[in-house]
Amino acid sequence: MKTKKEVDDFIQHGHKTHLPQICIDCAIFGYHNQQLKVLLAKWKGLDGYSLPGGFVGRMEPLSSAANRILKERTALDNVFLQQFYTFGDSQFRSQKHKYSLLPKDNWLSERTLSIGYYALVNFSRVTVEEDILTEQYVWEDIKKIPRLLFDHNEMLESALRHIKINLHHQPIGINLLENKFTLPEIQSLYETILGKKLDRRNFPKKLMSLGLIKDTRTVRSIGQHRSPKLYSFDKRKYNQYIKEGIVLTF
Amino acid sequence: MKTKKEVDDFIQHGHKTHLPQICIDCAIFGYHNQQLKVLLAKWKGLDGYSLPGGFVGRMEPLSSAANRILKERTALDNVFLQQFYTFGDSQFRSQKHKYSLLPKDNWLSERTLSIGYYALVNFSRVTVEEDILTEQYVWEDIKKIPRLLFDHNEMLESALRHIKINLHHQPIGINLLENKFTLPEIQSLYETILGKKLDRRNFPKKLMSLGLIKDTRTVRSIGQHRSPKLYSFDKRKYNQYIKEGIVLTF
């Protein structure tokens, strides 16, 4: 939404074009150089941050809605969003919201279930654009998350739990690492998300034995006596594993 | 719902007490003696089977709704239900349903998103009761699932994928096995759900090293020369792992 008129129309008439009482919220994790951050939105008129989110069109497939919302709200495009959980238990989700800015009995003040999606992007490569509803977007370190609005702290923790579990079952790394990377670089990616150190010998061995990464037979020159080998993903295997799943332990 | 009047009231006025356009569907897997089945409901007036499901009360927490629906529809109580995915992409879920039995423009004919839950029970220990909406419940072998109503085949396949992944991250077995069981019995449980054979030496070793099962120092007398050792779950560890999660590979 770009103009105040569009926002006012949405508040007044959005329930005619969107499903009421169900929304989508997105936990967008950003990785770069051993840092894991999450994208938070500061709404105009609300004192605090939340995950970016929005509503589903009446006849719009759920996954299309998730991608559209993310693109509209943040200008992030072509992001691989994964649904992880639907929230409807907390007090915030079982009662009517109380937004002081909304007209009385507005559809947006009703109880709303939230379908959670997450994604992992390289935050150094994306530009996030504020829209008319949003005062500001920030990439916040996941170790320094403030108290968020509604039940969004709980949602964020759940997203992190799911992403950690899915590290065991889906490859990650394309779009997060350079095309050619060193073994310490891919290991740092996993270690940063898991929040723990992994074995320097076993971890690369497991990725190799799955056929997920391959030796490019090139090296990076760092100094006179340091030239670590460079690896790349086997894209055919990578895509196959995204579809079929893997079991990877570390 | 026990009477025709209750059902008629629900069709006419259910949207006043329940969230519209969102429902819960349950994939209830039953295990017994190396057989894995799923509970299917044949609705009165609809030609075909579906997963049992229902609607969420306007102010009812989502997880309470899932347990209530399962209990009302099937008389199954105290079942550990787990949410696995919310469906809103298929044609069936993006368009209005066409139930010939419903009044014109009834709220139940609207597009409905479905929140999927699954559970695993011992089907030899539970009695399923039909209600007024349901002609019949059947436990169907998961290898012989017929064409189901709506997108329920897709939902069932998704539930199976999730349960297989979760075998790597949560203990299972309490309420499915006897209090004391042999190693081949617990291995059969895992093999039946995974649909593949596991290593006879490594699998028990991994359960033991997690501290999940313990030697009861008793045996079962099968014949003169056969008396396999009996094991039981360490319930403290089991509950701890349900909360904290594990990484179990096989």
Short mmCIF file of N, CA and C in Angstrom, two decimals, chain A residues 52-187:
data_model
loop_
_atom_site.label_atom_id
_atom_site.label_comp_id
_atom_site.label_asym_id
_atom_site.label_seq_id
_atom_site.Cartn_x
_atom_site.Cartn_y
_atom_site.Cartn_z
N PRO A 52 7.00 -8.61 10.15
CA PRO A 52 6.14 -8.12 9.07
C PRO A 52 5.04 -9.13 8.73
N GLY A 53 3.86 -8.62 8.41
CA GLY A 53 2.74 -9.53 8.12
C GLY A 53 1.65 -8.88 7.31
N GLY A 54 0.58 -9.64 7.05
CA GLY A 54 -0.53 -9.12 6.27
C GLY A 54 -1.65 -10.13 6.15
N PHE A 55 -2.60 -9.84 5.27
CA PHE A 55 -3.80 -10.67 5.15
C PHE A 55 -3.88 -11.41 3.82
N VAL A 56 -4.71 -12.47 3.79
CA VAL A 56 -4.83 -13.36 2.63
C VAL A 56 -6.05 -12.95 1.80
N GLY A 57 -5.86 -12.80 0.49
CA GLY A 57 -6.99 -12.50 -0.38
C GLY A 57 -8.02 -13.61 -0.34
N ARG A 58 -9.29 -13.26 -0.54
CA ARG A 58 -10.38 -14.24 -0.37
C ARG A 58 -10.19 -15.49 -1.23
N MET A 59 -9.66 -15.33 -2.43
CA MET A 59 -9.48 -16.48 -3.31
C MET A 59 -8.01 -16.73 -3.63
N GLU A 60 -7.14 -16.16 -2.82
CA GLU A 60 -5.70 -16.24 -3.08
C GLU A 60 -5.07 -17.46 -2.39
N PRO A 61 -4.31 -18.29 -3.14
CA PRO A 61 -3.64 -19.41 -2.48
C PRO A 61 -2.74 -18.89 -1.36
N LEU A 62 -2.66 -19.67 -0.28
CA LEU A 62 -1.95 -19.25 0.92
C LEU A 62 -0.49 -18.91 0.64
N SER A 63 0.18 -19.76 -0.14
CA SER A 63 1.61 -19.54 -0.37
C SER A 63 1.84 -18.29 -1.24
N SER A 64 0.92 -18.02 -2.18
CA SER A 64 1.03 -16.79 -2.97
C SER A 64 0.87 -15.58 -2.06
N ALA A 65 -0.07 -15.68 -1.11
CA ALA A 65 -0.31 -14.56 -0.19
C ALA A 65 0.95 -14.26 0.61
N ALA A 66 1.61 -15.31 1.10
CA ALA A 66 2.81 -15.12 1.92
C ALA A 66 3.88 -14.37 1.12
N ASN A 67 4.10 -14.79 -0.13
CA ASN A 67 5.11 -14.13 -0.95
C ASN A 67 4.72 -12.69 -1.32
N ARG A 68 3.43 -12.50 -1.61
CA ARG A 68 2.96 -11.15 -1.94
C ARG A 68 3.14 -10.20 -0.76
N ILE A 69 2.74 -10.66 0.43
CA ILE A 69 2.84 -9.82 1.62
C ILE A 69 4.28 -9.39 1.86
N LEU A 70 5.18 -10.36 1.76
CA LEU A 70 6.58 -10.04 2.02
C LEU A 70 7.10 -9.03 1.00
N LYS A 71 6.70 -9.23 -0.27
CA LYS A 71 7.17 -8.32 -1.31
C LYS A 71 6.59 -6.92 -1.13
N GLU A 72 5.28 -6.85 -0.84
CA GLU A 72 4.62 -5.55 -0.65
C GLU A 72 5.19 -4.78 0.53
N ARG A 73 5.43 -5.52 1.61
CA ARG A 73 5.81 -4.84 2.85
C ARG A 73 7.29 -4.48 2.89
N THR A 74 8.13 -5.29 2.22
CA THR A 74 9.57 -5.11 2.43
C THR A 74 10.35 -5.01 1.13
N ALA A 75 9.68 -5.18 -0.03
CA ALA A 75 10.33 -5.19 -1.34
C ALA A 75 11.26 -6.39 -1.52
N LEU A 76 11.22 -7.36 -0.60
CA LEU A 76 11.99 -8.59 -0.78
C LEU A 76 11.26 -9.48 -1.78
N ASP A 77 11.99 -9.96 -2.77
CA ASP A 77 11.37 -10.76 -3.83
C ASP A 77 12.12 -12.09 -3.98
N ASN A 78 11.45 -13.08 -4.54
CA ASN A 78 12.08 -14.38 -4.78
C ASN A 78 12.72 -14.98 -3.53
N VAL A 79 12.04 -14.84 -2.43
CA VAL A 79 12.55 -15.40 -1.18
C VAL A 79 11.86 -16.75 -0.96
N PHE A 80 12.62 -17.76 -0.56
CA PHE A 80 12.05 -19.08 -0.33
C PHE A 80 11.43 -19.11 1.07
N LEU A 81 10.11 -18.86 1.10
CA LEU A 81 9.39 -18.83 2.37
C LEU A 81 8.91 -20.22 2.74
N GLN A 82 9.05 -20.57 4.00
CA GLN A 82 8.53 -21.85 4.45
C GLN A 82 7.55 -21.65 5.60
N GLN A 83 6.39 -22.28 5.45
CA GLN A 83 5.42 -22.21 6.54
C GLN A 83 5.92 -23.06 7.70
N PHE A 84 5.79 -22.58 8.94
CA PHE A 84 6.26 -23.42 10.05
C PHE A 84 5.23 -23.70 11.13
N TYR A 85 4.27 -22.82 11.37
CA TYR A 85 3.30 -23.09 12.44
C TYR A 85 2.17 -22.07 12.36
N THR A 86 0.98 -22.48 12.81
CA THR A 86 -0.14 -21.55 12.90
C THR A 86 -0.46 -21.29 14.36
N PHE A 87 -0.51 -20.02 14.72
CA PHE A 87 -0.63 -19.60 16.12
C PHE A 87 -2.07 -19.19 16.44
N GLY A 88 -2.61 -19.77 17.49
CA GLY A 88 -3.97 -19.41 17.87
C GLY A 88 -4.26 -19.71 19.32
N ASP A 89 -3.19 -19.81 20.13
CA ASP A 89 -3.38 -20.18 21.53
C ASP A 89 -3.19 -19.03 22.50
N SER A 90 -2.29 -18.12 22.19
CA SER A 90 -1.94 -17.12 23.20
C SER A 90 -3.11 -16.16 23.42
N GLN A 91 -3.04 -15.51 24.57
CA GLN A 91 -4.06 -14.52 24.93
C GLN A 91 -4.27 -13.52 23.80
N PHE A 92 -3.16 -13.09 23.20
CA PHE A 92 -3.25 -12.09 22.14
C PHE A 92 -4.07 -12.60 20.95
N ARG A 93 -4.03 -13.93 20.77
CA ARG A 93 -4.70 -14.50 19.59
C ARG A 93 -6.09 -15.03 19.92
N SER A 94 -6.42 -15.14 21.22
CA SER A 94 -7.73 -15.68 21.60
C SER A 94 -8.71 -14.57 21.94
N GLN A 95 -8.20 -13.35 22.04
CA GLN A 95 -9.09 -12.23 22.36
C GLN A 95 -9.05 -11.23 21.22
N LYS A 96 -9.99 -10.31 21.29
CA LYS A 96 -9.94 -9.22 20.32
C LYS A 96 -8.74 -8.34 20.61
N HIS A 97 -8.09 -7.89 19.56
CA HIS A 97 -7.02 -6.92 19.75
C HIS A 97 -7.62 -5.58 20.14
N LYS A 98 -6.80 -4.77 20.73
CA LYS A 98 -7.27 -3.42 21.04
C LYS A 98 -6.31 -2.42 20.43
N TYR A 99 -6.54 -2.10 19.17
CA TYR A 99 -5.75 -1.07 18.51
C TYR A 99 -6.50 0.25 18.68
N SER A 100 -5.89 1.15 19.37
CA SER A 100 -6.60 2.40 19.64
C SER A 100 -6.86 3.19 18.35
N LEU A 101 -6.08 2.89 17.29
CA LEU A 101 -6.19 3.69 16.08
C LEU A 101 -7.35 3.27 15.18
N LEU A 102 -7.94 2.11 15.44
CA LEU A 102 -8.96 1.58 14.54
C LEU A 102 -10.35 2.07 14.92
N PRO A 103 -11.23 2.20 13.92
CA PRO A 103 -12.62 2.54 14.23
C PRO A 103 -13.24 1.44 15.10
N LYS A 104 -14.32 1.75 15.81
CA LYS A 104 -14.99 0.79 16.69
C LYS A 104 -15.52 -0.39 15.85
N ASP A 105 -15.41 -1.59 16.40
CA ASP A 105 -15.91 -2.81 15.74
C ASP A 105 -15.35 -3.03 14.34
N ASN A 106 -14.16 -2.52 14.10
CA ASN A 106 -13.53 -2.74 12.80
C ASN A 106 -13.09 -4.21 12.67
N TRP A 107 -13.12 -4.72 11.43
CA TRP A 107 -12.75 -6.14 11.22
C TRP A 107 -11.32 -6.44 11.67
N LEU A 108 -10.44 -5.44 11.65
CA LEU A 108 -9.04 -5.66 12.04
C LEU A 108 -8.87 -5.78 13.56
N SER A 109 -9.93 -5.44 14.33
CA SER A 109 -9.83 -5.60 15.78
C SER A 109 -10.29 -6.97 16.26
N GLU A 110 -10.78 -7.80 15.34
CA GLU A 110 -11.24 -9.14 15.71
C GLU A 110 -10.06 -10.03 16.09
N ARG A 111 -10.33 -11.09 16.82
CA ARG A 111 -9.33 -12.13 17.06
C ARG A 111 -8.75 -12.61 15.72
N THR A 112 -7.46 -12.78 15.66
CA THR A 112 -6.81 -13.20 14.41
C THR A 112 -5.84 -14.35 14.66
N LEU A 113 -6.02 -15.45 13.93
CA LEU A 113 -5.01 -16.51 13.93
C LEU A 113 -3.87 -16.08 13.00
N SER A 114 -2.68 -16.52 13.30
CA SER A 114 -1.56 -16.15 12.44
C SER A 114 -0.81 -17.37 11.92
N ILE A 115 -0.65 -17.42 10.59
CA ILE A 115 0.12 -18.49 9.97
C ILE A 115 1.56 -17.98 9.82
N GLY A 116 2.49 -18.68 10.46
CA GLY A 116 3.89 -18.24 10.47
C GLY A 116 4.69 -18.82 9.31
N TYR A 117 5.43 -17.95 8.63
CA TYR A 117 6.37 -18.36 7.58
C TYR A 117 7.76 -17.86 7.96
N TYR A 118 8.80 -18.60 7.56
CA TYR A 118 10.14 -18.05 7.74
C TYR A 118 10.93 -18.13 6.44
N ALA A 119 11.98 -17.33 6.38
CA ALA A 119 12.91 -17.39 5.26
C ALA A 119 14.29 -17.02 5.76
N LEU A 120 15.28 -17.36 4.97
CA LEU A 120 16.66 -17.06 5.31
C LEU A 120 17.27 -16.36 4.10
N VAL A 121 17.73 -15.13 4.27
CA VAL A 121 18.31 -14.36 3.17
C VAL A 121 19.68 -13.81 3.59
N ASN A 122 20.43 -13.34 2.61
CA ASN A 122 21.70 -12.67 2.91
C ASN A 122 21.39 -11.18 3.10
N PHE A 123 21.44 -10.70 4.34
CA PHE A 123 20.94 -9.34 4.59
C PHE A 123 21.82 -8.26 3.97
N SER A 124 23.05 -8.64 3.57
CA SER A 124 23.89 -7.62 2.93
C SER A 124 23.52 -7.41 1.48
N ARG A 125 22.68 -8.32 0.93
CA ARG A 125 22.34 -8.22 -0.49
C ARG A 125 20.95 -7.67 -0.75
N VAL A 126 20.17 -7.42 0.30
CA VAL A 126 18.79 -7.00 0.08
C VAL A 126 18.56 -5.60 0.63
N THR A 127 17.68 -4.89 -0.04
CA THR A 127 17.28 -3.57 0.43
C THR A 127 15.82 -3.66 0.83
N VAL A 128 15.54 -3.26 2.04
CA VAL A 128 14.18 -3.31 2.53
C VAL A 128 13.58 -1.91 2.43
N GLU A 129 12.36 -1.84 1.88
CA GLU A 129 11.73 -0.53 1.69
C GLU A 129 10.55 -0.36 2.62
N GLU A 130 10.49 0.72 3.32
CA GLU A 130 9.34 1.03 4.16
C GLU A 130 8.13 1.35 3.28
N ASP A 131 6.93 1.00 3.75
CA ASP A 131 5.73 1.47 3.07
C ASP A 131 5.00 2.44 3.99
N ILE A 132 3.77 2.77 3.61
CA ILE A 132 3.09 3.85 4.33
C ILE A 132 2.70 3.43 5.76
N LEU A 133 2.54 2.12 5.99
CA LEU A 133 2.17 1.64 7.33
C LEU A 133 3.37 1.55 8.26
N THR A 134 4.56 1.52 7.67
CA THR A 134 5.74 1.17 8.44
C THR A 134 6.64 2.36 8.63
N GLU A 135 6.96 2.65 9.87
CA GLU A 135 7.84 3.76 10.16
C GLU A 135 9.27 3.39 9.81
N GLN A 136 9.63 2.10 10.06
CA GLN A 136 11.03 1.72 9.96
C GLN A 136 11.15 0.20 9.95
N TYR A 137 12.12 -0.32 9.17
CA TYR A 137 12.51 -1.72 9.28
C TYR A 137 13.91 -1.79 9.86
N VAL A 138 14.14 -2.75 10.75
CA VAL A 138 15.51 -2.94 11.27
C VAL A 138 15.87 -4.42 11.22
N TRP A 139 17.15 -4.69 10.94
CA TRP A 139 17.69 -6.03 11.07
C TRP A 139 18.26 -6.13 12.49
N GLU A 140 17.63 -6.93 13.33
CA GLU A 140 18.05 -6.99 14.73
C GLU A 140 18.74 -8.32 15.00
N ASP A 141 19.88 -8.25 15.68
CA ASP A 141 20.61 -9.46 16.07
C ASP A 141 19.69 -10.37 16.88
N ILE A 142 19.67 -11.67 16.54
CA ILE A 142 18.72 -12.55 17.24
C ILE A 142 19.06 -12.74 18.72
N LYS A 143 20.25 -12.33 19.11
CA LYS A 143 20.57 -12.41 20.55
C LYS A 143 20.12 -11.16 21.29
N LYS A 144 19.62 -10.16 20.55
CA LYS A 144 19.25 -8.90 21.21
C LYS A 144 17.82 -8.48 20.85
N ILE A 145 16.93 -9.46 20.75
CA ILE A 145 15.55 -9.16 20.37
C ILE A 145 14.84 -8.44 21.53
N PRO A 146 14.23 -7.30 21.26
CA PRO A 146 13.49 -6.62 22.33
C PRO A 146 12.14 -7.31 22.57
N ARG A 147 11.39 -6.85 23.53
CA ARG A 147 10.00 -7.29 23.72
C ARG A 147 9.20 -6.84 22.50
N LEU A 148 8.63 -7.80 21.77
CA LEU A 148 7.88 -7.47 20.55
C LEU A 148 6.39 -7.31 20.85
N LEU A 149 5.67 -6.77 19.88
CA LEU A 149 4.22 -6.62 20.01
C LEU A 149 3.53 -7.99 19.94
N PHE A 150 2.32 -8.06 20.49
CA PHE A 150 1.48 -9.26 20.42
C PHE A 150 2.25 -10.48 20.95
N ASP A 151 2.12 -11.64 20.27
CA ASP A 151 2.85 -12.84 20.69
C ASP A 151 4.05 -13.09 19.77
N HIS A 152 4.63 -12.01 19.23
CA HIS A 152 5.66 -12.20 18.21
C HIS A 152 6.99 -12.71 18.76
N ASN A 153 7.26 -12.53 20.07
CA ASN A 153 8.47 -13.17 20.62
C ASN A 153 8.32 -14.68 20.57
N GLU A 154 7.15 -15.15 20.95
CA GLU A 154 6.88 -16.60 20.92
C GLU A 154 6.97 -17.14 19.49
N MET A 155 6.45 -16.38 18.55
CA MET A 155 6.48 -16.80 17.15
C MET A 155 7.93 -16.88 16.64
N LEU A 156 8.72 -15.89 17.02
CA LEU A 156 10.11 -15.85 16.58
C LEU A 156 10.90 -17.03 17.16
N GLU A 157 10.67 -17.33 18.43
CA GLU A 157 11.34 -18.49 19.04
C GLU A 157 10.94 -19.78 18.34
N SER A 158 9.67 -19.88 18.01
CA SER A 158 9.19 -21.07 17.31
C SER A 158 9.84 -21.18 15.92
N ALA A 159 9.95 -20.05 15.23
CA ALA A 159 10.58 -20.04 13.90
C ALA A 159 12.03 -20.52 14.01
N LEU A 160 12.73 -20.06 15.02
CA LEU A 160 14.13 -20.47 15.22
C LEU A 160 14.24 -21.96 15.51
N ARG A 161 13.34 -22.47 16.35
CA ARG A 161 13.33 -23.92 16.63
C ARG A 161 13.11 -24.70 15.34
N HIS A 162 12.17 -24.24 14.51
CA HIS A 162 11.87 -24.95 13.27
C HIS A 162 13.04 -24.88 12.28
N ILE A 163 13.68 -23.73 12.19
CA ILE A 163 14.79 -23.60 11.24
C ILE A 163 15.94 -24.50 11.69
N LYS A 164 16.17 -24.62 12.99
CA LYS A 164 17.24 -25.50 13.49
C LYS A 164 16.94 -26.97 13.18
N ILE A 165 15.69 -27.37 13.37
CA ILE A 165 15.31 -28.75 13.04
C ILE A 165 15.47 -28.98 11.54
N ASN A 166 15.02 -28.01 10.74
CA ASN A 166 15.07 -28.20 9.29
C ASN A 166 16.49 -28.22 8.73
N LEU A 167 17.46 -27.68 9.47
CA LEU A 167 18.87 -27.81 9.05
C LEU A 167 19.26 -29.28 8.91
N HIS A 168 18.60 -30.15 9.65
CA HIS A 168 18.89 -31.58 9.58
C HIS A 168 18.23 -32.25 8.38
N HIS A 169 17.32 -31.55 7.71
CA HIS A 169 16.50 -32.22 6.69
C HIS A 169 16.47 -31.52 5.34
N GLN A 170 17.03 -30.32 5.27
CA GLN A 170 17.06 -29.59 4.00
C GLN A 170 18.41 -28.92 3.86
N PRO A 171 18.98 -28.90 2.64
CA PRO A 171 20.20 -28.13 2.46
C PRO A 171 19.91 -26.63 2.56
N ILE A 172 20.87 -25.86 3.02
CA ILE A 172 20.78 -24.39 2.96
C ILE A 172 22.11 -23.85 2.46
N GLY A 173 22.14 -22.61 2.08
CA GLY A 173 23.41 -21.98 1.74
C GLY A 173 23.40 -21.22 0.44
N ILE A 174 22.69 -21.75 -0.59
CA ILE A 174 22.62 -20.99 -1.84
C ILE A 174 21.97 -19.65 -1.53
N ASN A 175 22.50 -18.58 -2.06
CA ASN A 175 22.04 -17.21 -1.79
C ASN A 175 22.53 -16.66 -0.46
N LEU A 176 23.16 -17.49 0.35
CA LEU A 176 23.70 -17.00 1.62
C LEU A 176 25.21 -16.92 1.57
N LEU A 177 25.82 -17.86 0.84
CA LEU A 177 27.26 -17.87 0.67
C LEU A 177 27.59 -17.40 -0.76
N GLU A 178 28.85 -17.05 -0.99
CA GLU A 178 29.28 -16.78 -2.37
C GLU A 178 29.19 -18.09 -3.16
N ASN A 179 29.27 -18.01 -4.51
CA ASN A 179 29.21 -19.23 -5.32
C ASN A 179 30.31 -20.21 -4.95
N LYS A 180 31.50 -19.68 -4.65
CA LYS A 180 32.59 -20.53 -4.17
C LYS A 180 32.89 -20.12 -2.73
N PHE A 181 33.02 -21.12 -1.87
CA PHE A 181 33.20 -20.81 -0.44
C PHE A 181 34.20 -21.79 0.16
N THR A 182 34.76 -21.41 1.30
CA THR A 182 35.68 -22.31 2.00
C THR A 182 34.88 -23.18 2.97
N LEU A 183 35.47 -24.25 3.42
CA LEU A 183 34.79 -25.09 4.41
C LEU A 183 34.49 -24.34 5.71
N PRO A 184 35.42 -23.52 6.23
CA PRO A 184 35.07 -22.75 7.44
C PRO A 184 33.87 -21.82 7.22
N GLU A 185 33.71 -21.32 5.98
CA GLU A 185 32.57 -20.41 5.74
C GLU A 185 31.23 -21.13 5.82
N ILE A 186 31.13 -22.32 5.19
CA ILE A 186 29.84 -23.03 5.27
C ILE A 186 29.62 -23.55 6.69
N GLN A 187 30.71 -23.92 7.35
CA GLN A 187 30.54 -24.39 8.73
C GLN A 187 30.07 -23.26 9.66
#
